[in-house]
Amino acid sequence: RYHLLVDLVDCITNKLQLSLTRISTESHDAIGYCSMEFPVHSSAELQEVIASISQIDGVEEVKQRIEV
């Protein structure tokens, strides 16, 4: 969807007041994938972020990725 990335960034930075530290995007077979990194202070805050992003029109799935 046109402007989907803008809506994602707006949700995280303006609505949730978090600082993005990394964004990467790619597409395969007309499906867009976006990976974003940002610090959160608690698991409750992370769940709020996931819920907010999930409500954006055009977002089909939100996953937390844990890197060791």
Short mmCIF file of N, CA and C in Angstrom, two decimals:
data_model
loop_
_atom_site.label_atom_id
_atom_site.label_comp_id
_atom_site.label_asym_id
_atom_site.label_seq_id
_atom_site.Cartn_x
_atom_site.Cartn_y
_atom_site.Cartn_z
N ARG A 1 0.85 -1.18 0.00
CA ARG A 1 0.00 0.00 0.00
C ARG A 1 0.88 1.23 0.00
N TYR A 2 0.49 2.20 -0.77
CA TYR A 2 1.20 3.47 -0.87
C TYR A 2 1.23 4.15 0.50
N HIS A 3 2.37 4.62 0.94
CA HIS A 3 2.58 5.31 2.21
C HIS A 3 2.55 4.40 3.44
N LEU A 4 2.61 3.12 3.26
CA LEU A 4 2.59 2.21 4.41
C LEU A 4 3.82 2.44 5.29
N LEU A 5 4.98 2.58 4.69
CA LEU A 5 6.20 2.80 5.48
C LEU A 5 6.10 4.10 6.27
N VAL A 6 5.54 5.14 5.68
CA VAL A 6 5.35 6.41 6.38
C VAL A 6 4.45 6.21 7.59
N ASP A 7 3.40 5.45 7.44
CA ASP A 7 2.48 5.18 8.55
C ASP A 7 3.15 4.37 9.66
N LEU A 8 4.00 3.42 9.28
CA LEU A 8 4.73 2.64 10.28
C LEU A 8 5.67 3.53 11.09
N VAL A 9 6.45 4.35 10.41
CA VAL A 9 7.39 5.24 11.08
C VAL A 9 6.65 6.24 11.96
N ASP A 10 5.56 6.79 11.47
CA ASP A 10 4.75 7.74 12.24
C ASP A 10 4.22 7.09 13.51
N CYS A 11 3.76 5.87 13.41
CA CYS A 11 3.23 5.16 14.56
C CYS A 11 4.29 5.00 15.64
N ILE A 12 5.46 4.59 15.25
CA ILE A 12 6.53 4.34 16.22
C ILE A 12 7.11 5.63 16.78
N THR A 13 7.40 6.59 15.91
CA THR A 13 8.10 7.79 16.37
C THR A 13 7.16 8.84 16.96
N ASN A 14 6.02 9.07 16.35
CA ASN A 14 5.12 10.13 16.83
C ASN A 14 4.10 9.62 17.85
N LYS A 15 3.40 8.58 17.50
CA LYS A 15 2.35 8.07 18.39
C LYS A 15 2.95 7.45 19.66
N LEU A 16 3.96 6.60 19.50
CA LEU A 16 4.52 5.87 20.63
C LEU A 16 5.76 6.53 21.23
N GLN A 17 6.26 7.57 20.56
CA GLN A 17 7.41 8.34 21.06
C GLN A 17 8.67 7.49 21.27
N LEU A 18 8.95 6.60 20.32
CA LEU A 18 10.14 5.75 20.37
C LEU A 18 11.11 6.20 19.28
N SER A 19 12.37 5.91 19.48
CA SER A 19 13.40 6.28 18.52
C SER A 19 13.80 5.07 17.68
N LEU A 20 13.63 5.19 16.38
CA LEU A 20 14.06 4.11 15.49
C LEU A 20 15.57 4.12 15.37
N THR A 21 16.18 2.96 15.47
CA THR A 21 17.63 2.86 15.31
C THR A 21 18.02 2.19 14.00
N ARG A 22 17.07 1.46 13.38
CA ARG A 22 17.36 0.81 12.10
C ARG A 22 16.05 0.45 11.41
N ILE A 23 16.03 0.63 10.10
CA ILE A 23 14.91 0.19 9.25
C ILE A 23 15.49 -0.46 8.02
N SER A 24 14.93 -1.60 7.63
CA SER A 24 15.26 -2.19 6.34
C SER A 24 13.97 -2.73 5.72
N THR A 25 13.88 -2.60 4.42
CA THR A 25 12.70 -3.08 3.71
C THR A 25 13.12 -3.91 2.50
N GLU A 26 12.26 -4.80 2.11
CA GLU A 26 12.45 -5.57 0.88
C GLU A 26 11.09 -6.08 0.44
N SER A 27 11.02 -6.54 -0.78
CA SER A 27 9.76 -7.11 -1.28
C SER A 27 10.04 -8.36 -2.09
N HIS A 28 9.12 -9.29 -1.99
CA HIS A 28 9.17 -10.54 -2.74
C HIS A 28 7.75 -10.87 -3.18
N ASP A 29 7.57 -11.14 -4.45
CA ASP A 29 6.26 -11.52 -4.99
C ASP A 29 5.17 -10.54 -4.57
N ALA A 30 5.45 -9.24 -4.68
CA ALA A 30 4.50 -8.16 -4.38
C ALA A 30 4.12 -8.07 -2.90
N ILE A 31 4.91 -8.69 -2.03
CA ILE A 31 4.70 -8.58 -0.59
C ILE A 31 5.88 -7.83 0.00
N GLY A 32 5.58 -6.79 0.76
CA GLY A 32 6.64 -6.00 1.37
C GLY A 32 6.96 -6.49 2.77
N TYR A 33 8.23 -6.47 3.10
CA TYR A 33 8.70 -6.86 4.42
C TYR A 33 9.50 -5.69 4.99
N CYS A 34 9.27 -5.40 6.25
CA CYS A 34 9.96 -4.30 6.89
C CYS A 34 10.48 -4.76 8.24
N SER A 35 11.74 -4.50 8.49
CA SER A 35 12.35 -4.82 9.77
C SER A 35 12.75 -3.50 10.42
N MET A 36 12.33 -3.31 11.68
CA MET A 36 12.62 -2.08 12.39
C MET A 36 13.21 -2.41 13.75
N GLU A 37 14.19 -1.62 14.16
CA GLU A 37 14.75 -1.77 15.49
C GLU A 37 14.53 -0.48 16.27
N PHE A 38 14.14 -0.64 17.52
CA PHE A 38 13.93 0.49 18.42
C PHE A 38 13.96 -0.02 19.85
N PRO A 39 14.45 0.78 20.77
CA PRO A 39 14.50 0.34 22.16
C PRO A 39 13.13 0.44 22.82
N VAL A 40 12.81 -0.53 23.65
CA VAL A 40 11.62 -0.49 24.50
C VAL A 40 12.07 -0.72 25.94
N HIS A 41 11.24 -0.29 26.87
CA HIS A 41 11.62 -0.35 28.28
C HIS A 41 11.02 -1.51 29.04
N SER A 42 10.05 -2.19 28.42
CA SER A 42 9.41 -3.31 29.11
C SER A 42 8.68 -4.19 28.10
N SER A 43 8.32 -5.36 28.54
CA SER A 43 7.55 -6.24 27.65
C SER A 43 6.15 -5.67 27.42
N ALA A 44 5.63 -4.95 28.40
CA ALA A 44 4.31 -4.32 28.22
C ALA A 44 4.37 -3.25 27.13
N GLU A 45 5.45 -2.47 27.11
CA GLU A 45 5.60 -1.47 26.07
C GLU A 45 5.75 -2.13 24.70
N LEU A 46 6.47 -3.23 24.63
CA LEU A 46 6.61 -3.96 23.37
C LEU A 46 5.25 -4.45 22.89
N GLN A 47 4.44 -4.97 23.78
CA GLN A 47 3.11 -5.44 23.39
C GLN A 47 2.24 -4.30 22.88
N GLU A 48 2.40 -3.11 23.47
CA GLU A 48 1.68 -1.93 22.99
C GLU A 48 2.11 -1.57 21.57
N VAL A 49 3.40 -1.64 21.32
CA VAL A 49 3.94 -1.36 19.99
C VAL A 49 3.37 -2.36 18.98
N ILE A 50 3.42 -3.63 19.30
CA ILE A 50 2.91 -4.67 18.41
C ILE A 50 1.43 -4.45 18.11
N ALA A 51 0.65 -4.14 19.15
CA ALA A 51 -0.79 -3.91 18.96
C ALA A 51 -1.03 -2.69 18.07
N SER A 52 -0.27 -1.61 18.29
CA SER A 52 -0.45 -0.39 17.49
C SER A 52 -0.10 -0.61 16.03
N ILE A 53 1.02 -1.29 15.78
CA ILE A 53 1.42 -1.56 14.40
C ILE A 53 0.42 -2.48 13.72
N SER A 54 -0.10 -3.45 14.45
CA SER A 54 -1.07 -4.40 13.89
C SER A 54 -2.34 -3.72 13.40
N GLN A 55 -2.67 -2.57 13.97
CA GLN A 55 -3.90 -1.86 13.60
C GLN A 55 -3.75 -1.02 12.33
N ILE A 56 -2.53 -0.87 11.84
CA ILE A 56 -2.31 -0.07 10.63
C ILE A 56 -2.84 -0.82 9.41
N ASP A 57 -3.62 -0.12 8.60
CA ASP A 57 -4.18 -0.71 7.39
C ASP A 57 -3.06 -1.20 6.47
N GLY A 58 -3.14 -2.45 6.08
CA GLY A 58 -2.14 -3.03 5.19
C GLY A 58 -1.13 -3.90 5.90
N VAL A 59 -1.07 -3.82 7.22
CA VAL A 59 -0.16 -4.67 7.99
C VAL A 59 -0.84 -6.01 8.24
N GLU A 60 -0.22 -7.06 7.77
CA GLU A 60 -0.80 -8.40 7.90
C GLU A 60 -0.27 -9.16 9.12
N GLU A 61 0.98 -8.91 9.49
CA GLU A 61 1.59 -9.67 10.58
C GLU A 61 2.70 -8.85 11.22
N VAL A 62 2.81 -8.93 12.53
CA VAL A 62 3.88 -8.26 13.27
C VAL A 62 4.54 -9.32 14.14
N LYS A 63 5.87 -9.40 14.04
CA LYS A 63 6.61 -10.39 14.83
C LYS A 63 7.74 -9.70 15.57
N GLN A 64 8.03 -10.20 16.74
CA GLN A 64 9.20 -9.78 17.49
C GLN A 64 10.35 -10.69 17.10
N ARG A 65 11.47 -10.09 16.78
CA ARG A 65 12.65 -10.90 16.45
C ARG A 65 13.69 -10.68 17.54
N ILE A 66 14.13 -11.74 18.12
CA ILE A 66 15.13 -11.65 19.18
C ILE A 66 16.46 -12.10 18.61
N GLU A 67 17.45 -11.23 18.75
CA GLU A 67 18.80 -11.57 18.30
C GLU A 67 19.68 -11.76 19.51
N VAL A 68 20.52 -12.76 19.44
CA VAL A 68 21.43 -13.05 20.54
C VAL A 68 22.82 -12.57 20.21
#
